mmCIF file of C-alpha atoms in Angstrom:
data_model
loop_
_atom_site.group_PDB
_atom_site.id
_atom_site.type_symbol
_atom_site.label_atom_id
_atom_site.label_comp_id
_atom_site.label_asym_id
_atom_site.label_seq_id
_atom_site.Cartn_x
_atom_site.Cartn_y
_atom_site.Cartn_z
ATOM 1 C CA MET A 1 -0.994 20.318 14.848
ATOM 2 C CA LYS A 2 -1.280 22.581 11.608
ATOM 3 C CA TYR A 3 -4.197 20.009 10.483
ATOM 4 C CA ASP A 4 -7.499 18.824 11.700
ATOM 5 C CA PHE A 5 -6.906 15.045 11.653
ATOM 6 C CA ALA A 6 -9.567 15.351 14.717
ATOM 7 C CA THR A 7 -12.932 15.979 12.992
ATOM 8 C CA ARG A 8 -14.962 12.948 11.753
ATOM 9 C CA VAL A 9 -15.552 12.545 7.717
ATOM 10 C CA ASN A 10 -19.000 11.544 6.101
ATOM 11 C CA ARG A 11 -18.626 9.853 3.201
ATOM 12 C CA GLN A 12 -22.519 7.763 3.114
ATOM 13 C CA GLY A 13 -23.891 8.710 -0.084
ATOM 14 C CA GLN A 14 -20.034 8.887 -2.165
ATOM 15 C CA GLY A 15 -20.090 5.946 -3.678
ATOM 16 C CA SER A 16 -16.376 4.724 -1.277
ATOM 17 C CA TYR A 17 -15.231 1.119 -1.957
ATOM 18 C CA LYS A 18 -14.678 1.143 1.819
ATOM 19 C CA TRP A 19 -18.344 1.813 3.009
ATOM 20 C CA GLU A 20 -20.061 0.414 0.497
ATOM 21 C CA ASP A 21 -17.943 -2.977 1.767
ATOM 22 C CA MET A 22 -19.149 -2.369 5.112
ATOM 23 C CA TYR A 23 -22.852 -2.115 3.971
ATOM 24 C CA SER A 24 -23.461 -4.973 2.070
ATOM 25 C CA LYS A 25 -21.470 -6.931 4.891
ATOM 26 C CA LYS A 26 -24.409 -6.069 7.446
ATOM 27 C CA ALA A 27 -26.528 -3.870 6.648
ATOM 28 C CA ASP A 28 -27.719 -2.069 10.264
ATOM 29 C CA VAL A 29 -24.166 -0.836 11.246
ATOM 30 C CA SER A 30 -25.168 1.066 14.083
ATOM 31 C CA GLU A 31 -24.516 4.981 14.708
ATOM 32 C CA GLY A 32 -21.381 6.310 13.704
ATOM 33 C CA VAL A 33 -19.353 2.480 12.953
ATOM 34 C CA VAL A 34 -16.475 3.906 10.417
ATOM 35 C CA PRO A 35 -15.055 1.055 8.353
ATOM 36 C CA LEU A 36 -11.788 0.109 9.105
ATOM 37 C CA SER A 37 -10.340 -1.507 5.950
ATOM 38 C CA VAL A 38 -9.649 -0.675 2.974
ATOM 39 C CA ALA A 39 -6.831 1.760 2.404
ATOM 40 C CA ASP A 40 -8.255 4.909 1.757
ATOM 41 C CA MET A 41 -7.584 7.835 4.827
ATOM 42 C CA GLU A 42 -10.575 9.151 6.996
ATOM 43 C CA PHE A 43 -9.062 12.981 6.756
ATOM 44 C CA HIS A 44 -9.841 16.174 4.676
ATOM 45 C CA HIS A 45 -7.609 16.756 2.482
ATOM 46 C CA PRO A 46 -5.332 19.091 2.991
ATOM 47 C CA LYS A 47 -6.399 22.489 2.316
ATOM 48 C CA LYS A 48 -4.301 23.948 -0.180
ATOM 49 C CA LEU A 49 -5.126 20.270 -2.496
ATOM 50 C CA ILE A 50 -8.468 21.383 -2.664
ATOM 51 C CA ASP A 51 -8.124 24.748 -3.098
ATOM 52 C CA GLY A 52 -5.399 24.501 -5.999
ATOM 53 C CA LEU A 53 -7.366 22.212 -7.062
ATOM 54 C CA CYS A 54 -10.823 24.468 -7.385
ATOM 55 C CA GLU A 55 -8.764 27.701 -8.688
ATOM 56 C CA HIS A 56 -7.875 25.048 -11.576
ATOM 57 C CA LEU A 57 -11.208 24.210 -12.039
ATOM 58 C CA ARG A 58 -11.635 27.236 -12.970
ATOM 59 C CA LYS A 59 -9.437 27.754 -15.902
ATOM 60 C CA ALA A 60 -9.444 24.874 -16.980
ATOM 61 C CA ILE A 61 -10.559 22.542 -19.687
ATOM 62 C CA LEU A 62 -12.151 19.576 -18.881
ATOM 63 C CA GLY A 63 -11.094 17.930 -22.196
ATOM 64 C CA TYR A 64 -8.555 15.051 -23.007
ATOM 65 C CA THR A 65 -5.375 15.744 -21.048
ATOM 66 C CA GLY A 66 -2.370 14.361 -20.545
ATOM 67 C CA ALA A 67 0.570 15.083 -18.775
ATOM 68 C CA THR A 68 2.274 19.029 -18.136
ATOM 69 C CA ASP A 69 5.891 20.264 -17.400
ATOM 70 C CA ASN A 70 4.451 20.604 -14.452
ATOM 71 C CA TYR A 71 3.072 18.007 -13.308
ATOM 72 C CA ARG A 72 6.218 16.274 -14.603
ATOM 73 C CA GLU A 73 8.816 18.330 -12.461
ATOM 74 C CA ALA A 74 6.554 17.652 -9.657
ATOM 75 C CA VAL A 75 7.692 14.370 -9.451
ATOM 76 C CA VAL A 76 10.667 14.690 -10.374
ATOM 77 C CA ASN A 77 11.077 17.562 -7.540
ATOM 78 C CA TRP A 78 9.383 14.862 -5.095
ATOM 79 C CA MET A 79 11.624 11.883 -5.441
ATOM 80 C CA LYS A 80 14.755 14.095 -4.476
ATOM 81 C CA LYS A 81 13.373 15.397 -1.734
ATOM 82 C CA ARG A 82 10.898 12.687 -0.004
ATOM 83 C CA HIS A 83 13.312 9.435 -0.942
ATOM 84 C CA ASN A 84 16.983 10.863 -2.901
ATOM 85 C CA PHE A 85 15.386 8.889 -6.128
ATOM 86 C CA GLU A 86 16.674 11.625 -9.050
ATOM 87 C CA ILE A 87 14.576 10.100 -12.008
ATOM 88 C CA GLU A 88 14.588 12.363 -15.741
ATOM 89 C CA LYS A 89 10.761 12.938 -16.776
ATOM 90 C CA ASP A 90 11.235 10.329 -19.928
ATOM 91 C CA TRP A 91 11.325 7.764 -16.534
ATOM 92 C CA ILE A 92 7.806 8.251 -15.652
ATOM 93 C CA VAL A 93 4.787 6.599 -17.270
ATOM 94 C CA ASN A 94 1.074 7.358 -16.061
ATOM 95 C CA THR A 95 -1.778 5.154 -15.509
ATOM 96 C CA ALA A 96 -5.507 5.064 -13.708
ATOM 97 C CA GLY A 97 -3.744 3.142 -10.965
ATOM 98 C CA VAL A 98 -0.950 0.448 -9.372
ATOM 99 C CA VAL A 99 -2.453 -2.537 -9.496
ATOM 100 C CA PRO A 100 -4.159 -1.829 -13.842
ATOM 101 C CA ALA A 101 -0.187 -0.976 -13.865
ATOM 102 C CA PHE A 102 1.435 -4.167 -12.278
ATOM 103 C CA PHE A 103 -1.465 -6.260 -14.070
ATOM 104 C CA ASN A 104 0.054 -4.523 -17.023
ATOM 105 C CA ALA A 105 3.868 -5.865 -16.474
ATOM 106 C CA ILE A 106 2.599 -8.911 -15.879
ATOM 107 C CA ARG A 107 0.876 -9.331 -18.932
ATOM 108 C CA LYS A 108 3.871 -7.796 -21.132
ATOM 109 C CA PHE A 109 6.385 -8.519 -20.203
ATOM 110 C CA THR A 110 6.291 -13.079 -19.326
ATOM 111 C CA LYS A 111 3.760 -15.399 -20.960
ATOM 112 C CA GLU A 112 0.747 -17.406 -19.700
ATOM 113 C CA GLY A 113 1.980 -20.292 -17.319
ATOM 114 C CA ASP A 114 5.396 -18.352 -16.436
ATOM 115 C CA GLY A 115 5.882 -18.631 -12.774
ATOM 116 C CA ILE A 116 5.774 -15.244 -11.201
ATOM 117 C CA ILE A 117 7.123 -14.954 -7.434
ATOM 118 C CA VAL A 118 5.519 -13.550 -4.393
ATOM 119 C CA MET A 119 6.022 -13.191 -0.584
ATOM 120 C CA SER A 120 3.311 -14.391 1.251
ATOM 121 C CA PRO A 121 0.944 -12.840 2.703
ATOM 122 C CA VAL A 122 1.563 -9.789 0.525
ATOM 123 C CA TYR A 123 -1.303 -6.833 -1.497
ATOM 124 C CA TYR A 124 -4.807 -9.956 -2.395
ATOM 125 C CA PRO A 125 -4.188 -7.827 -6.175
ATOM 126 C CA PHE A 126 -1.466 -9.193 -6.435
ATOM 127 C CA TYR A 127 -2.041 -12.899 -6.803
ATOM 128 C CA ASN A 128 -4.993 -11.344 -9.064
ATOM 129 C CA ALA A 129 -2.821 -10.603 -11.402
ATOM 130 C CA ILE A 130 -0.686 -13.212 -12.212
ATOM 131 C CA ASN A 131 -3.972 -15.915 -11.752
ATOM 132 C CA LEU A 132 -6.576 -13.554 -13.817
ATOM 133 C CA GLN A 133 -4.078 -13.606 -16.360
ATOM 134 C CA ASN A 134 -2.952 -17.698 -16.362
ATOM 135 C CA ARG A 135 0.058 -16.487 -14.250
ATOM 136 C CA LYS A 136 1.578 -19.192 -12.116
ATOM 137 C CA LEU A 137 1.619 -18.606 -8.392
ATOM 138 C CA VAL A 138 5.219 -19.092 -6.790
ATOM 139 C CA ASP A 139 4.914 -18.162 -3.687
ATOM 140 C CA CYS A 140 7.808 -17.552 -1.329
ATOM 141 C CA PRO A 141 6.528 -17.415 1.706
ATOM 142 C CA LEU A 142 7.951 -14.422 4.264
ATOM 143 C CA ILE A 143 10.219 -15.921 7.991
ATOM 144 C CA GLU A 144 7.446 -14.314 10.873
ATOM 145 C CA LYS A 145 8.967 -15.477 14.584
ATOM 146 C CA ASN A 146 7.051 -13.450 17.087
ATOM 147 C CA GLY A 147 5.061 -11.016 14.594
ATOM 148 C CA TYR A 148 8.499 -9.954 12.914
ATOM 149 C CA TYR A 149 8.792 -11.164 9.877
ATOM 150 C CA THR A 150 12.359 -11.378 7.288
ATOM 151 C CA ILE A 151 12.902 -12.473 3.388
ATOM 152 C CA ASP A 152 13.314 -15.492 2.606
ATOM 153 C CA TYR A 153 16.360 -15.835 0.943
ATOM 154 C CA GLU A 154 17.238 -19.336 0.530
ATOM 155 C CA LEU A 155 14.157 -20.913 -0.791
ATOM 156 C CA PHE A 156 13.565 -16.705 -3.011
ATOM 157 C CA ASP A 157 17.276 -18.042 -4.353
ATOM 158 C CA GLU A 158 16.052 -21.739 -5.599
ATOM 159 C CA LEU A 159 13.034 -20.181 -7.063
ATOM 160 C CA SER A 160 13.814 -17.579 -8.924
ATOM 161 C CA LYS A 161 15.964 -20.087 -11.093
ATOM 162 C CA THR A 162 13.589 -21.294 -12.753
ATOM 163 C CA ASN A 163 11.402 -18.543 -12.722
ATOM 164 C CA LYS A 164 12.672 -14.557 -13.914
ATOM 165 C CA VAL A 165 9.406 -12.340 -12.095
ATOM 166 C CA LEU A 166 9.366 -10.937 -8.693
ATOM 167 C CA LEU A 167 6.744 -8.682 -8.253
ATOM 168 C CA PHE A 168 7.224 -7.297 -4.186
ATOM 169 C CA CYS A 169 5.925 -5.099 -1.755
ATOM 170 C CA SER A 170 8.602 -2.304 -0.419
ATOM 171 C CA PRO A 171 6.950 -1.616 2.441
ATOM 172 C CA HIS A 172 5.378 -4.026 2.569
ATOM 173 C CA ASN A 173 1.652 -4.493 3.253
ATOM 174 C CA PRO A 174 0.377 -6.031 4.971
ATOM 175 C CA VAL A 175 2.848 -6.881 7.510
ATOM 176 C CA GLY A 176 4.838 -3.025 7.620
ATOM 177 C CA ARG A 177 7.316 -3.716 7.173
ATOM 178 C CA VAL A 178 10.360 -1.070 5.832
ATOM 179 C CA TRP A 179 12.580 -3.406 3.601
ATOM 180 C CA LYS A 180 16.239 -2.496 5.386
ATOM 181 C CA LYS A 181 18.619 -1.626 2.953
ATOM 182 C CA GLU A 182 21.545 -4.299 3.514
ATOM 183 C CA GLU A 183 18.420 -6.718 3.242
ATOM 184 C CA LEU A 184 16.966 -4.707 -0.469
ATOM 185 C CA GLN A 185 20.634 -5.567 -1.350
ATOM 186 C CA LYS A 186 21.091 -9.251 -0.466
ATOM 187 C CA LEU A 187 17.663 -9.787 -2.311
ATOM 188 C CA ALA A 188 19.509 -7.876 -4.888
ATOM 189 C CA ASN A 189 22.468 -9.677 -5.083
ATOM 190 C CA ILE A 190 20.214 -13.151 -5.754
ATOM 191 C CA ILE A 191 17.866 -11.146 -7.642
ATOM 192 C CA LYS A 192 21.083 -10.038 -11.109
ATOM 193 C CA LYS A 193 22.665 -13.995 -10.430
ATOM 194 C CA ASN A 194 19.655 -15.033 -11.644
ATOM 195 C CA ASN A 195 18.701 -12.958 -14.198
ATOM 196 C CA VAL A 196 14.932 -12.205 -12.322
ATOM 197 C CA LEU A 197 12.936 -9.149 -13.383
ATOM 198 C CA LEU A 198 12.075 -6.800 -10.602
ATOM 199 C CA LEU A 199 8.150 -5.080 -10.336
ATOM 200 C CA CYS A 200 8.486 -3.608 -7.120
ATOM 201 C CA ASP A 201 5.040 -1.743 -6.052
ATOM 202 C CA GLU A 202 6.956 1.244 -3.446
ATOM 203 C CA ILE A 203 3.319 3.102 -3.611
ATOM 204 C CA HIS A 204 3.056 3.255 0.794
ATOM 205 C CA PHE A 205 6.749 4.354 -0.148
ATOM 206 C CA ASP A 206 5.986 8.288 1.592
ATOM 207 C CA LEU A 207 4.086 6.417 4.645
ATOM 208 C CA ILE A 208 7.271 5.825 6.661
ATOM 209 C CA MET A 209 6.790 6.240 10.523
ATOM 210 C CA PRO A 210 9.332 7.708 12.890
ATOM 211 C CA GLY A 211 12.390 6.376 13.057
ATOM 212 C CA PHE A 212 12.948 4.116 10.162
ATOM 213 C CA GLU A 213 13.927 4.939 6.750
ATOM 214 C CA HIS A 214 12.309 4.080 2.972
ATOM 215 C CA THR A 215 14.284 3.119 0.904
ATOM 216 C CA VAL A 216 14.107 3.138 -2.239
ATOM 217 C CA PHE A 217 14.972 -0.768 -4.757
ATOM 218 C CA GLN A 218 15.402 1.698 -7.507
ATOM 219 C CA THR A 219 18.264 3.352 -5.666
ATOM 220 C CA ILE A 220 20.690 -0.012 -5.046
ATOM 221 C CA ASP A 221 22.654 -0.503 -8.137
ATOM 222 C CA GLU A 222 22.379 0.859 -11.766
ATOM 223 C CA GLU A 223 22.165 -3.365 -12.763
ATOM 224 C CA ILE A 224 19.302 -3.226 -11.066
ATOM 225 C CA SER A 225 17.713 -0.200 -11.653
ATOM 226 C CA ASN A 226 18.167 -1.136 -15.340
ATOM 227 C CA ASN A 227 16.210 -4.869 -14.986
ATOM 228 C CA MET A 228 12.422 -2.807 -12.979
ATOM 229 C CA VAL A 229 9.176 -1.045 -12.898
ATOM 230 C CA THR A 230 8.941 1.040 -10.126
ATOM 231 C CA PHE A 231 5.328 1.402 -9.192
ATOM 232 C CA THR A 232 4.427 4.489 -7.489
ATOM 233 C CA ALA A 233 1.374 6.690 -6.347
ATOM 234 C CA PRO A 234 0.357 9.943 -5.020
ATOM 235 C CA SER A 235 -2.813 8.301 -3.640
ATOM 236 C CA LYS A 236 -1.913 6.555 -0.880
ATOM 237 C CA SER A 237 0.193 8.927 0.344
ATOM 238 C CA PHE A 238 -2.666 12.212 0.011
ATOM 239 C CA ASN A 239 -5.784 10.386 0.309
ATOM 240 C CA ILE A 240 -6.188 10.843 -3.517
ATOM 241 C CA ALA A 241 -7.264 7.088 -5.124
ATOM 242 C CA GLY A 242 -9.252 8.339 -7.114
ATOM 243 C CA MET A 243 -7.791 10.658 -8.586
ATOM 244 C CA GLY A 244 -6.791 7.027 -11.026
ATOM 245 C CA MET A 245 -3.305 8.172 -11.311
ATOM 246 C CA SER A 246 0.215 7.095 -10.059
ATOM 247 C CA ASN A 247 3.932 7.524 -11.332
ATOM 248 C CA ILE A 248 5.691 4.227 -12.794
ATOM 249 C CA ILE A 249 8.987 4.966 -12.673
ATOM 250 C CA ILE A 250 10.976 3.423 -15.286
ATOM 251 C CA LYS A 251 14.575 4.130 -16.537
ATOM 252 C CA ASN A 252 15.162 1.320 -18.929
ATOM 253 C CA GLU A 253 14.424 2.647 -22.684
ATOM 254 C CA LYS A 254 13.202 -1.407 -23.620
ATOM 255 C CA LEU A 255 11.151 -1.554 -20.969
ATOM 256 C CA ARG A 256 9.144 1.719 -21.007
ATOM 257 C CA GLU A 257 8.501 0.870 -24.180
ATOM 258 C CA GLN A 258 6.638 -2.589 -24.290
ATOM 259 C CA PHE A 259 4.822 -1.167 -20.322
ATOM 260 C CA ILE A 260 3.754 0.980 -22.737
ATOM 261 C CA GLU A 261 3.287 -0.615 -25.678
ATOM 262 C CA GLY A 262 0.986 -2.886 -23.018
ATOM 263 C CA ILE A 263 -1.055 0.248 -22.049
ATOM 264 C CA LYS A 264 -1.535 1.684 -25.937
ATOM 265 C CA ALA A 265 -2.954 -2.570 -26.571
ATOM 266 C CA ILE A 266 -5.991 -2.446 -23.674
ATOM 267 C CA SER A 267 -6.780 1.288 -24.674
ATOM 268 C CA ALA A 268 -5.582 2.153 -21.441
ATOM 269 C CA ASN A 269 -3.742 5.763 -21.049
ATOM 270 C CA PRO A 270 -5.490 8.117 -18.059
ATOM 271 C CA SER A 271 -6.751 10.634 -19.135
ATOM 272 C CA THR A 272 -7.097 12.502 -15.388
ATOM 273 C CA ALA A 273 -6.967 16.027 -15.895
ATOM 274 C CA ILE A 274 -7.924 16.571 -12.446
ATOM 275 C CA GLY A 275 -5.608 14.125 -11.462
ATOM 276 C CA TYR A 276 -2.338 15.540 -12.653
ATOM 277 C CA LYS A 277 -2.745 18.977 -11.204
ATOM 278 C CA ALA A 278 -4.079 17.014 -8.107
ATOM 279 C CA CYS A 279 -0.654 15.946 -8.266
ATOM 280 C CA GLU A 280 1.727 18.114 -8.782
ATOM 281 C CA ILE A 281 -0.106 20.008 -5.354
ATOM 282 C CA ALA A 282 0.604 17.385 -3.724
ATOM 283 C CA TYR A 283 4.025 17.230 -3.980
ATOM 284 C CA SER A 284 4.603 21.036 -4.346
ATOM 285 C CA GLU A 285 3.048 22.425 -1.626
ATOM 286 C CA CYS A 286 0.729 18.740 0.417
ATOM 287 C CA GLU A 287 4.874 17.275 1.724
ATOM 288 C CA ASP A 288 3.750 19.139 5.493
ATOM 289 C CA TRP A 289 0.177 17.602 6.201
ATOM 290 C CA LEU A 290 1.733 14.521 5.159
ATOM 291 C CA ASP A 291 3.691 14.381 7.804
ATOM 292 C CA GLU A 292 1.716 15.567 10.827
ATOM 293 C CA CYS A 293 -0.496 12.596 8.995
ATOM 294 C CA ILE A 294 2.335 10.429 9.767
ATOM 295 C CA SER A 295 2.710 11.006 13.437
ATOM 296 C CA VAL A 296 -1.828 10.837 13.903
ATOM 297 C CA ILE A 297 -1.726 7.582 12.179
ATOM 298 C CA ASP A 298 2.112 6.284 14.719
ATOM 299 C CA LYS A 299 0.025 7.470 17.665
ATOM 300 C CA ASN A 300 -2.840 5.779 16.106
ATOM 301 C CA GLN A 301 -0.722 2.691 16.326
ATOM 302 C CA ARG A 302 1.159 3.231 19.265
ATOM 303 C CA LEU A 303 -2.467 3.121 20.651
ATOM 304 C CA VAL A 304 -3.535 -0.251 19.835
ATOM 305 C CA HIS A 305 0.055 -1.303 20.767
ATOM 306 C CA GLU A 306 -0.543 -0.618 24.357
ATOM 307 C CA PHE A 307 -4.525 -2.035 23.891
ATOM 308 C CA PHE A 308 -3.989 -4.965 23.344
ATOM 309 C CA GLU A 309 -0.400 -5.181 25.617
ATOM 310 C CA LYS A 310 -2.238 -3.968 28.935
ATOM 311 C CA LYS A 311 -6.059 -5.742 27.764
ATOM 312 C CA HIS A 312 -5.908 -8.871 25.927
ATOM 313 C CA PRO A 313 -1.933 -9.451 25.895
ATOM 314 C CA GLU A 314 -2.379 -12.729 23.707
ATOM 315 C CA ILE A 315 -3.876 -11.265 20.477
ATOM 316 C CA LYS A 316 0.091 -9.060 19.341
ATOM 317 C CA ALA A 317 0.064 -6.185 17.632
ATOM 318 C CA PRO A 318 3.279 -5.133 16.862
ATOM 319 C CA LEU A 319 4.089 -1.710 16.185
ATOM 320 C CA ILE A 320 4.465 -0.846 12.064
ATOM 321 C CA GLU A 321 7.419 0.631 10.405
ATOM 322 C CA GLY A 322 5.929 2.083 7.113
ATOM 323 C CA THR A 323 2.454 1.977 5.487
ATOM 324 C CA TYR A 324 -0.861 2.948 7.910
ATOM 325 C CA LEU A 325 -2.176 -1.030 7.719
ATOM 326 C CA GLN A 326 -1.621 -2.280 11.292
ATOM 327 C CA TRP A 327 -1.043 -6.352 10.935
ATOM 328 C CA ILE A 328 -2.513 -7.617 14.343
ATOM 329 C CA ASP A 329 -2.430 -12.098 14.986
ATOM 330 C CA PHE A 330 -6.242 -13.280 16.592
ATOM 331 C CA ARG A 331 -4.102 -16.996 16.026
ATOM 332 C CA SER A 332 -4.419 -17.129 20.103
ATOM 333 C CA LEU A 333 -8.768 -16.654 20.346
ATOM 334 C CA GLY A 334 -8.550 -20.859 18.024
ATOM 335 C CA MET A 335 -10.514 -19.089 16.049
ATOM 336 C CA ASP A 336 -11.014 -20.520 12.351
ATOM 337 C CA TYR A 337 -11.084 -17.743 9.801
ATOM 338 C CA GLU A 338 -14.532 -17.654 9.288
ATOM 339 C CA GLN A 339 -15.484 -17.317 12.516
ATOM 340 C CA LEU A 340 -12.787 -14.569 12.968
ATOM 341 C CA GLU A 341 -14.368 -13.133 10.483
ATOM 342 C CA ASP A 342 -17.921 -13.763 12.023
ATOM 343 C CA PHE A 343 -16.992 -12.142 15.036
ATOM 344 C CA MET A 344 -15.390 -9.357 14.080
ATOM 345 C CA ILE A 345 -18.010 -8.295 12.469
ATOM 346 C CA ASN A 346 -20.929 -9.587 13.606
ATOM 347 C CA LYS A 347 -19.731 -9.001 17.853
ATOM 348 C CA ALA A 348 -17.195 -6.496 18.289
ATOM 349 C CA GLU A 349 -19.024 -4.395 15.099
ATOM 350 C CA LEU A 350 -15.101 -3.802 13.135
ATOM 351 C CA PHE A 351 -15.187 -3.672 9.638
ATOM 352 C CA LEU A 352 -11.617 -4.346 9.031
ATOM 353 C CA ASP A 353 -9.421 -6.946 6.008
ATOM 354 C CA GLU A 354 -9.874 -9.901 6.980
ATOM 355 C CA GLY A 355 -6.018 -11.596 7.070
ATOM 356 C CA TYR A 356 -6.986 -15.063 4.631
ATOM 357 C CA ILE A 357 -7.779 -12.508 1.440
ATOM 358 C CA PHE A 358 -3.438 -11.717 2.225
ATOM 359 C CA GLY A 359 -2.706 -15.591 1.944
ATOM 360 C CA GLU A 360 -3.463 -18.879 3.833
ATOM 361 C CA ASN A 361 -0.434 -17.761 6.544
ATOM 362 C CA GLY A 362 -3.045 -14.900 6.715
ATOM 363 C CA ARG A 363 -5.592 -16.277 7.977
ATOM 364 C CA GLY A 364 -6.195 -15.377 11.961
ATOM 365 C CA PHE A 365 -5.286 -12.440 11.249
ATOM 366 C CA GLU A 366 -6.133 -9.243 10.801
ATOM 367 C CA ARG A 367 -5.561 -5.557 8.894
ATOM 368 C CA ILE A 368 -6.637 -2.690 10.795
ATOM 369 C CA ASN A 369 -6.103 0.902 8.717
ATOM 370 C CA LEU A 370 -5.346 3.130 11.245
ATOM 371 C CA ALA A 371 -5.916 6.682 9.036
ATOM 372 C CA ALA A 372 -8.740 7.384 10.842
ATOM 373 C CA PRO A 373 -9.279 9.887 13.839
ATOM 374 C CA THR A 374 -7.808 8.442 16.739
ATOM 375 C CA GLU A 375 -11.126 9.529 18.258
ATOM 376 C CA ILE A 376 -12.101 6.286 15.173
ATOM 377 C CA ILE A 377 -9.792 4.177 16.794
ATOM 378 C CA GLU A 378 -10.393 4.197 20.089
ATOM 379 C CA GLU A 379 -14.709 2.953 19.740
ATOM 380 C CA ALA A 380 -13.371 1.000 17.854
ATOM 381 C CA LEU A 381 -11.046 -0.740 20.450
ATOM 382 C CA GLU A 382 -14.015 -0.119 23.229
ATOM 383 C CA ARG A 383 -16.216 -2.915 21.625
ATOM 384 C CA LEU A 384 -13.938 -5.456 20.305
ATOM 385 C CA ASP A 385 -12.903 -5.003 24.394
ATOM 386 C CA LYS A 386 -15.951 -6.158 25.273
ATOM 387 C CA ALA A 387 -16.754 -8.488 22.201
ATOM 388 C CA LEU A 388 -13.182 -10.594 23.108
ATOM 389 C CA ASP A 389 -13.991 -9.605 27.297
ATOM 390 C CA SER A 390 -17.765 -11.637 26.217
ATOM 391 C CA ILE A 391 -16.015 -15.086 24.781
ATOM 392 C CA LYS A 392 -13.931 -15.664 27.831
#
């Protein structure tokens, strides 16, 4: 490989949410244990990204900073090259992250008491964006069969007659589905029929496993494109969430102006001089790093899948289609969700994201972050193997 995806990184003392969360759950974590929970990577950044930022810092003044033409051009080019998604520069609205962006969209496009549809199990900030802003959470659970998830179109059609916003996840976190174009088209037909506003979180859209293809929802057709907001960022793809830079794509000028009004109302405009430059460099110079990163993630997911198939076949870890997050079904152990969490932390010393945080139908599942050196994944599986053998 051209890049180093094997060397461990040391994140102690850096304020990493993932690492600090691990220590808060168990103060005496054994030497060498790495948390595989919060969705950021345990890989070194692309050298071109770090070198480019260092060069920029030698010249830059880090005052209040807005988007540059070079940055916007990089975003436009990335969308076209990577996703065949043609956008214009003025469709891009910047926020400090995708989560504050869909908080803002729900606050601006709905009123208290309005129903917002989600498809659970789903990324847990979706629930916060709805519940904390006094909107009504309307669940249209995904259909699960032998570890494979599909959309309940019939239920969505019924729910969308009275609830006019869908907060959708594509690729889906945590179940790892990359929705087929025909699945999105079928969903789009219902959205158009019932005049639903689509808020689509596509933050993992660059992280697609070999053999699968992501379709940006906004490319389905013109009517959908004009009645939706697409949430994107370079943060997952290049592990730069700490830069606080997201690219929210809104074609409809009226929706875009409303969205920007909402940002201004709470003074939430991003002013991140390094964030703009990091996005520009990543999209312009680091695509080959991302491609290698995906190959490592794919290797890791197959390692996890084969481990359970061979050693603990009662536990199901289906291969994912996208993201770097594998959704593992531990319900066969017969533990409730609290017992399962205790087992993972105190028996296996595994610090994962517990399935229940993604919704009640996530109970009994665990989400493992695969974006780590393969050696770390192997060590985690060894600890889990011993812990499982101890309870048999």
